[in-house]
Short mmCIF file of C-alpha atoms and ligand atoms in Angstrom, two decimals:
data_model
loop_
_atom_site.label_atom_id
_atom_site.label_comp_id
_atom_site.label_asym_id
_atom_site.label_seq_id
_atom_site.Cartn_x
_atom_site.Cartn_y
_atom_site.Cartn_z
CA UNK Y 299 19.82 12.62 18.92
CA UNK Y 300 16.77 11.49 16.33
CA UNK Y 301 13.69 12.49 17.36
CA UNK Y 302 10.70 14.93 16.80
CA UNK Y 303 7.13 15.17 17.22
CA UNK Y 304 4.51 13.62 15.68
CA UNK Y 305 0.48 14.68 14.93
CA UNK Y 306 -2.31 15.67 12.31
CA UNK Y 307 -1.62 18.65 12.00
CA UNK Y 308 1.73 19.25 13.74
CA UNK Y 309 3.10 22.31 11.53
CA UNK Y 310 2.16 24.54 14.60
CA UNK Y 311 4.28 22.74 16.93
CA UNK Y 312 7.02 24.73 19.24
CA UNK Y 313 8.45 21.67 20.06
CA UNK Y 314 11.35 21.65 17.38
CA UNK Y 315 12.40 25.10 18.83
CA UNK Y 316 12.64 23.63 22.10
CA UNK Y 317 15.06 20.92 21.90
CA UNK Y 318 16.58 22.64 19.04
CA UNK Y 319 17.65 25.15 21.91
CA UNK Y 320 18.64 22.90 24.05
CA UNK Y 321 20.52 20.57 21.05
CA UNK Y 322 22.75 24.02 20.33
CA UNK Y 323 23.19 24.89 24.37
CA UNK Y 324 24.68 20.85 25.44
CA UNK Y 325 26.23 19.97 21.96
CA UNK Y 326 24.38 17.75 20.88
CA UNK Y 327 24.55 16.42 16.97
CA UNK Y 328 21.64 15.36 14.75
CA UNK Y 329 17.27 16.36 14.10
CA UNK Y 330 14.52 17.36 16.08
CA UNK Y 331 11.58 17.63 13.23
CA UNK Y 332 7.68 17.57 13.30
CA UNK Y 333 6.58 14.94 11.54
CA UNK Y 334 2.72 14.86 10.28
CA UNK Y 335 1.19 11.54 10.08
CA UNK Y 336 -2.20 11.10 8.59
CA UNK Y 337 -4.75 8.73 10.61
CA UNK Y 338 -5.04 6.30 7.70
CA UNK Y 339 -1.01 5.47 7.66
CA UNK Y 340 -0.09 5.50 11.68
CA UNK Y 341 1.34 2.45 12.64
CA UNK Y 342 3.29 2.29 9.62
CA UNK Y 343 4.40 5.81 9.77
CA UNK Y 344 5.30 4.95 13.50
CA UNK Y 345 7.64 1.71 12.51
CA UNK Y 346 9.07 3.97 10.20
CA UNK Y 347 10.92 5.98 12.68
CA UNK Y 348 12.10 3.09 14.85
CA UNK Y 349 13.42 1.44 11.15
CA UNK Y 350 14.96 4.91 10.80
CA UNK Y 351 17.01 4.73 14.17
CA UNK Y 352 15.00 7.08 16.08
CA UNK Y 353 15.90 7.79 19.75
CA UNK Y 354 11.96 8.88 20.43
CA UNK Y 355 9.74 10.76 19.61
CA UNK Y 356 6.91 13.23 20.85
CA UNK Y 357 3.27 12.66 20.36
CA UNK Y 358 0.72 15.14 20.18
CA UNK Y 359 -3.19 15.72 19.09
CA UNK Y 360 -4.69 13.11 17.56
CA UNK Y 361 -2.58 10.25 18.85
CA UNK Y 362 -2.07 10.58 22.77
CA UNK Y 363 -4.14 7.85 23.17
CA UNK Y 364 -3.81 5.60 19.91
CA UNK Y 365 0.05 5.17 20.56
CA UNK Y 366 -0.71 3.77 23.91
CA UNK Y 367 -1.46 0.33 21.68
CA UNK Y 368 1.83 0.20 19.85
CA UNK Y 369 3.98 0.60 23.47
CA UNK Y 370 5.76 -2.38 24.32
CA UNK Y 371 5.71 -0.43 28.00
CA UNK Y 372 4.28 2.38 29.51
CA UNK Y 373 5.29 4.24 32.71
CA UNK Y 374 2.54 3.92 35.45
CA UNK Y 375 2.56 7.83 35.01
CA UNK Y 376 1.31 7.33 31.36
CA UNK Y 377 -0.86 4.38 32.65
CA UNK Y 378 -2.98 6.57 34.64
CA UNK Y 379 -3.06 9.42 32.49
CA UNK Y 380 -4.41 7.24 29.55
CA UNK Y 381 -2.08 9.22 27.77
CA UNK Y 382 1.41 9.17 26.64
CA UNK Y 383 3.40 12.22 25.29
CA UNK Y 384 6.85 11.26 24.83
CA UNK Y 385 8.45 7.69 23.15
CA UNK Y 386 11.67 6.35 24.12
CA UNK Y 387 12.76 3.70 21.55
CA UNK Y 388 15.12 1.28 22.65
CA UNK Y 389 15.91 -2.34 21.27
CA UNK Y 390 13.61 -1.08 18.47
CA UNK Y 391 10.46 -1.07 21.13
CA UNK Y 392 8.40 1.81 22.10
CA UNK Y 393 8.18 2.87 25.82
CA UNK Y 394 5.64 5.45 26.42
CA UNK Y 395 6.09 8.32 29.02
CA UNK Y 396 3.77 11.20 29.90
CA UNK Y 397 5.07 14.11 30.90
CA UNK Y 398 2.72 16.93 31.30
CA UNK Y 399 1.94 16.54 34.94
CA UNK Y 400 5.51 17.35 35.42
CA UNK Y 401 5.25 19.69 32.93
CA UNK Y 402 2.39 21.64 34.97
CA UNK Y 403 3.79 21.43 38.56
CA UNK Y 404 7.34 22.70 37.54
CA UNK Y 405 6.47 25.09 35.66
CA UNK Y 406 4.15 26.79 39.15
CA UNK Y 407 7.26 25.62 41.22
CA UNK Y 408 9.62 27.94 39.24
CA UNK Y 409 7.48 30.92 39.11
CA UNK Y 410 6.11 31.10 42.13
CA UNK Y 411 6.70 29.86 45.94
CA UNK Y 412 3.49 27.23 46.32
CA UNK Y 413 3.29 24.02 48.23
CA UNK Y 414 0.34 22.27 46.44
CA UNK Y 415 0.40 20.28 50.46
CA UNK Y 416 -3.14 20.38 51.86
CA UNK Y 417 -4.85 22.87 49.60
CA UNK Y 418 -8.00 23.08 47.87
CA UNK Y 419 -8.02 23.46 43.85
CA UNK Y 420 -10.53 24.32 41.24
CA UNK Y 421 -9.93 23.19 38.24
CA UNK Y 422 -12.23 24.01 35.33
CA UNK Y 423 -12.54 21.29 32.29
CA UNK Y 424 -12.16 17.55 31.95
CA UNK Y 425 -10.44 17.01 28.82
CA UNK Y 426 -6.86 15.02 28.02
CA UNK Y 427 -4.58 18.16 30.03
CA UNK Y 428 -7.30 17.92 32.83
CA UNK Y 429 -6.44 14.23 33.50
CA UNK Y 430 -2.59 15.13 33.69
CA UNK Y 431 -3.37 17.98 36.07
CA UNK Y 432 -5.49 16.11 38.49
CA UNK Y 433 -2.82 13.47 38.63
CA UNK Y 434 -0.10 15.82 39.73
CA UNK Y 435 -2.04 17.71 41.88
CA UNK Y 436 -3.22 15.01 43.77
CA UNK Y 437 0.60 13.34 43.42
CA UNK Y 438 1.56 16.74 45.21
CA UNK Y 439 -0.60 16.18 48.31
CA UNK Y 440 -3.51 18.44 46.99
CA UNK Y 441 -6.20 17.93 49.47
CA UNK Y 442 -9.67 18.62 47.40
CA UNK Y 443 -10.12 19.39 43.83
CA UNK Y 444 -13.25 21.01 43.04
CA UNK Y 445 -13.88 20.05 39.11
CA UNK Y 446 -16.14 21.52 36.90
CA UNK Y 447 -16.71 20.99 32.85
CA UNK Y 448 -19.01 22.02 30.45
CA UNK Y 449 -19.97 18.01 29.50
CA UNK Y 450 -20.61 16.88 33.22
CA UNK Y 451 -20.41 12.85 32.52
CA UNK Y 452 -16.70 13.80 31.64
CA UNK Y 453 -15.57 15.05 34.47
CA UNK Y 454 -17.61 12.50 36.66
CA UNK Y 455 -15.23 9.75 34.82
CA UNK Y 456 -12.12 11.37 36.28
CA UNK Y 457 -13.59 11.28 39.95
CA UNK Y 458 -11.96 7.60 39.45
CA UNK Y 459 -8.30 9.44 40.16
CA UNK Y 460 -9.41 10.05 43.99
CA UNK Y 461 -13.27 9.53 44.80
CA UNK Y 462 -12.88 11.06 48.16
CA UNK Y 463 -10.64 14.49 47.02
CA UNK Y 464 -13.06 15.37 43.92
CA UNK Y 465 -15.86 16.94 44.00
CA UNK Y 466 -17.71 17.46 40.82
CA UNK Y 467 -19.28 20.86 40.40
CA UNK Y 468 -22.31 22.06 37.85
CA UNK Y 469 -20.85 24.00 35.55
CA UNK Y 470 -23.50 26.69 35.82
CA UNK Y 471 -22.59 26.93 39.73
CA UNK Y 472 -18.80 27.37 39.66
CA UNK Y 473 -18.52 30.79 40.50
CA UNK Y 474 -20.34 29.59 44.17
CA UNK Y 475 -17.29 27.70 44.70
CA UNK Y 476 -13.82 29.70 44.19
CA UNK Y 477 -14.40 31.69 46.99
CA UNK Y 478 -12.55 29.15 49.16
CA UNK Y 479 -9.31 28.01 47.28
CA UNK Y 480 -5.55 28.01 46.99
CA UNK Y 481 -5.42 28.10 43.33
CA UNK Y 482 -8.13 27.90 39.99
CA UNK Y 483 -6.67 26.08 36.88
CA UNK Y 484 -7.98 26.44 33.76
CA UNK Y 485 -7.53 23.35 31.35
CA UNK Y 486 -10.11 23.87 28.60
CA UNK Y 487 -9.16 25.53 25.46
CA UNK Y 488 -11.31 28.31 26.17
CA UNK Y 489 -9.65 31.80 26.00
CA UNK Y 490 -7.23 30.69 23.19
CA UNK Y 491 -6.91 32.75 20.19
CA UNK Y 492 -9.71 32.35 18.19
CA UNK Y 493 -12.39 30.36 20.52
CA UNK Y 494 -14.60 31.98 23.00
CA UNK Y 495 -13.51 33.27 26.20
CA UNK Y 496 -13.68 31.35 29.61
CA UNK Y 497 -17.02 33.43 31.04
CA UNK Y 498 -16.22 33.66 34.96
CA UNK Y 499 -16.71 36.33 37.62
CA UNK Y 500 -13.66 35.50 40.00
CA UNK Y 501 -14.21 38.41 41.71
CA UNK Y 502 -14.92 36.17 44.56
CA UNK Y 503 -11.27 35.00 44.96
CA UNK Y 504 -9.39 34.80 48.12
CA UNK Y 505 -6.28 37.74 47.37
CA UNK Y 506 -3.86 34.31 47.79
CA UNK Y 507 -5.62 32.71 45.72
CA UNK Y 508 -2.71 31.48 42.46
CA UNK Y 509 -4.95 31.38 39.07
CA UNK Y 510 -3.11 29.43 36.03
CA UNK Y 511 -3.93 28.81 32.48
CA UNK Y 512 -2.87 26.14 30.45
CA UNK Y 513 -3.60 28.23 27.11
CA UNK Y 514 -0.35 29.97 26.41
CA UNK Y 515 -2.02 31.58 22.77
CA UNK Y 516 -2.30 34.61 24.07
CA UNK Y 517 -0.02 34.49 26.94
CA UNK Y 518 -2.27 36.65 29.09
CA UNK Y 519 -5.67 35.00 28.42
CA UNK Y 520 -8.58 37.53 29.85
CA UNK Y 521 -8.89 35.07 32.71
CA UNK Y 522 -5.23 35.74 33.86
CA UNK Y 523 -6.15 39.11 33.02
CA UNK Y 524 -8.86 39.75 35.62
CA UNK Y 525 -6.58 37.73 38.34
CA UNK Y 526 -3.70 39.97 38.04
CA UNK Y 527 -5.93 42.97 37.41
CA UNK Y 528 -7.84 42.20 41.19
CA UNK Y 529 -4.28 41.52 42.49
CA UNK Y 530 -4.25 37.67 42.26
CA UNK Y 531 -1.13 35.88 41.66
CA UNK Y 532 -0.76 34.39 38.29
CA UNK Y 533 0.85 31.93 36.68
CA UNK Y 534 1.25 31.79 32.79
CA UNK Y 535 0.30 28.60 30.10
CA UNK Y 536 3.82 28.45 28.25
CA UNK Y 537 6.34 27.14 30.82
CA UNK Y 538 4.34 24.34 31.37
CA UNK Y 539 4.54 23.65 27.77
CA UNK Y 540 9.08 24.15 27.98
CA UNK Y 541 9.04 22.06 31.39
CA UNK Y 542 7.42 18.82 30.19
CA UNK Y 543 10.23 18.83 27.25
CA UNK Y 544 12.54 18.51 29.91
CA UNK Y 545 12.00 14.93 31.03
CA UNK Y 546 12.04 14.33 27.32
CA UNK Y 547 15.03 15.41 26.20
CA UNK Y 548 16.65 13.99 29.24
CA UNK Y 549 15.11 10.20 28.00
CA UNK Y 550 16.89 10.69 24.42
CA UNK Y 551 20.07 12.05 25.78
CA UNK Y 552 20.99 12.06 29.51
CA UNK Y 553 21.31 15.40 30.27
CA UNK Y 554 17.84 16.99 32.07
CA UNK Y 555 17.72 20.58 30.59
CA UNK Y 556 17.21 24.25 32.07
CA UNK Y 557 14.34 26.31 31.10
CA UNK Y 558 15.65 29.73 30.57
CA UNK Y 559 14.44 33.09 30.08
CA UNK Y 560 16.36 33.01 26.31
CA UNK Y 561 14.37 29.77 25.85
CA UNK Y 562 10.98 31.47 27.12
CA UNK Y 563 11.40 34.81 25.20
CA UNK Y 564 12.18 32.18 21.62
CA UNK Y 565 9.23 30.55 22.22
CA UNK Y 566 6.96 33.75 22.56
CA UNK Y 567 8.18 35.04 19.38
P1 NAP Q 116 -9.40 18.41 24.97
O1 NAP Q 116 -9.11 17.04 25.46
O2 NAP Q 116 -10.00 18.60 23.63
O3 NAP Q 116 -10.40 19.10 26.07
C1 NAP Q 116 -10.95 20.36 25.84
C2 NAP Q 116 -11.61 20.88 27.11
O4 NAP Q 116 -12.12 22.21 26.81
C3 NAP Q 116 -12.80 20.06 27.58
O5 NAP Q 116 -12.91 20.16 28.97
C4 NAP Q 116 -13.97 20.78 26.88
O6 NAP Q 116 -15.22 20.59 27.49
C5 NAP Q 116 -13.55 22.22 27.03
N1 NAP Q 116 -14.21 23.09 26.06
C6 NAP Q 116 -13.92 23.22 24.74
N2 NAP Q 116 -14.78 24.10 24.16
C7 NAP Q 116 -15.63 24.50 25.15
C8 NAP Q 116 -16.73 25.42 25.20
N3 NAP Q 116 -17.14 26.09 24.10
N4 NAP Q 116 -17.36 25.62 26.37
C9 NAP Q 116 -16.96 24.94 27.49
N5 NAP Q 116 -15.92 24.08 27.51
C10 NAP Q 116 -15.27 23.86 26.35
O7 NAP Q 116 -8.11 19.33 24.99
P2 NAP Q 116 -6.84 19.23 25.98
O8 NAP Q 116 -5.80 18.40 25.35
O9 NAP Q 116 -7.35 18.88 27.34
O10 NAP Q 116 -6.29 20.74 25.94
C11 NAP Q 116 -7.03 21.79 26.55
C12 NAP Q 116 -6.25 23.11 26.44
O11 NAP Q 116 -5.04 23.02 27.16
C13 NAP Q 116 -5.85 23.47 24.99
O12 NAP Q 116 -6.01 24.86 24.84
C14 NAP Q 116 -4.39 23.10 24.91
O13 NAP Q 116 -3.68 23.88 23.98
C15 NAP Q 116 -3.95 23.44 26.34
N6 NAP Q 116 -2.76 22.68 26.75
C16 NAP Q 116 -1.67 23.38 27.10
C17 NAP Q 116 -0.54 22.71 27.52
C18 NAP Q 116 0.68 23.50 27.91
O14 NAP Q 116 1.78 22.93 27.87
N7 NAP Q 116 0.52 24.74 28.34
C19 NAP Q 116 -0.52 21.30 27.55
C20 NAP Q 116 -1.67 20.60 27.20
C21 NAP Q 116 -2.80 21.31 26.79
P3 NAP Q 116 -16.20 19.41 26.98
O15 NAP Q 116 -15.67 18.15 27.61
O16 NAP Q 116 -17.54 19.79 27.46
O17 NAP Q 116 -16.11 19.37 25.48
#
């Protein structure tokens, strides 16, 4: 296998630990690397890699979108997105995946017991992991997703997933609204290491009610911390993060990997 992950910066990425994991677990010869490509050289960087035999490659921040132009195909997953994730290169042309809808519902699946059938979300910010979410939720059966975000017009945009099943909330007024729900998602960036903290009273939760976070940096951001603290089930940022390298890995080799605790307990390092 040739492949790795490219971004501006991409130093920070887990990703090589990942599949180098799963490289040494199934046997499997050759480089998983990060490779940083700066916005002035992309396509050329990009027709580097399929010049230098690449099986695929990863794609995150800056160039979700951008690579979207250089796919000879994308999956009608990545279509609706708007945002592809993962290249596989074959016959030297680019087809464009997105995996982090998958990513997100596994990772719930495996830790807890919850059918996403007929329930009511919340999910809180409209950004590139927000249009991933709402797509699997609703692709799950979700019945009404309550969305809030701090720029409004943004998450109006996504009400184009499901007209009828969103609801767009006032940012200012979500706490009048999570007293009714199955499960509260947080996709902004707020609560990760260095940026402010997501300010919301959720003391108005249902006890049932599942609260996730996609921000794994810290693992237990204070919102998961005042869920578990009241006795709300939680679910954690980072296997979302191992579970949408599955799909990946399985498009450059064949073989769909596990995410283990050894694999979780790497990562957290
Ligand atoms: P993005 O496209 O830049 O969106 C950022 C979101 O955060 C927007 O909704 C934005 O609201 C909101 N936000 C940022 N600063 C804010 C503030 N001060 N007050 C209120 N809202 C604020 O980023 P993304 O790609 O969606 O990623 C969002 C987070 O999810 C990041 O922390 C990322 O690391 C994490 N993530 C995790 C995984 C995983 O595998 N666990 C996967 C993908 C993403 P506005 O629209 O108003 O700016």
């Amino acid at each position: 296998m040739k492949a790795g992950v490219i971004g501006f910066p991409v130093h920070h990425s887990k990703s090589p630990i990942i599949h180098g994991h799963w490289m040494d677990k199934y046997d499997i010869t050759g480089s998983y690397k990060t490779i940083e490509i700066h916005p002035d050289n992309f396509q050329n960087e990009v027709n580097e890699l399929v010049t230098n035999n690449y099986n695929g490659f990863n794609v995150t921040a800056p160039y979700k979108e951008e690579i979207l132009s250089l796919c000879y195909e994308i999956d009608d997953i990545a279509k609706a997105i708007g945002a592809v994730n993962t290249i596989l290169i074959e016959d030297r042309k680019l087809l464009g995946k997105n995996t982090d809808s998958f990513g997100f519902i596994q990772n719930i699946k495996s830790q807890i017991n919850f059918n996403f059938k007929n329930k009511k979300c919340f999910v809180i910010g409209a950004g590139g992991a927000a249009r991933a979410i709402i797509y699997g939720l609703l692709n799950e059966g979700i019945q009404e997703i309550y969305l809030t975000n701090r720029t409004k017009e943004k998450a109006e945009s996504l009400r184009k997933f499901d007209e009828d099943k969103i609801k767009i909330i006032n940012w200012e007024e979500k706490e009048n609204y999570i007293g009714n729900i199955d499960i509260l998602v947080n996709t902004t960036s707020l609560g990760m290491l260095g940026k402010r903290n997501l300010e919301i009273n959720i003391s108005s939760l249902n006890k049932t009610t599942v609260v996730t976070d996609l921000v794994y940096a810290p693992l237990m951001t204070p919102l998961l911390l005042d869920a578990k603290n009241q006795g709300n089930d939680i679910v954690t940022g980072i296997g979302m993060l191992l579970h949408q390298a599955r799909p990946a890995f399985e498009a450059w080799t064949g073989i769909l990997p596990e995410v283990s605790k050894t694999l979780e307990e790497k990562i957290l390092k």
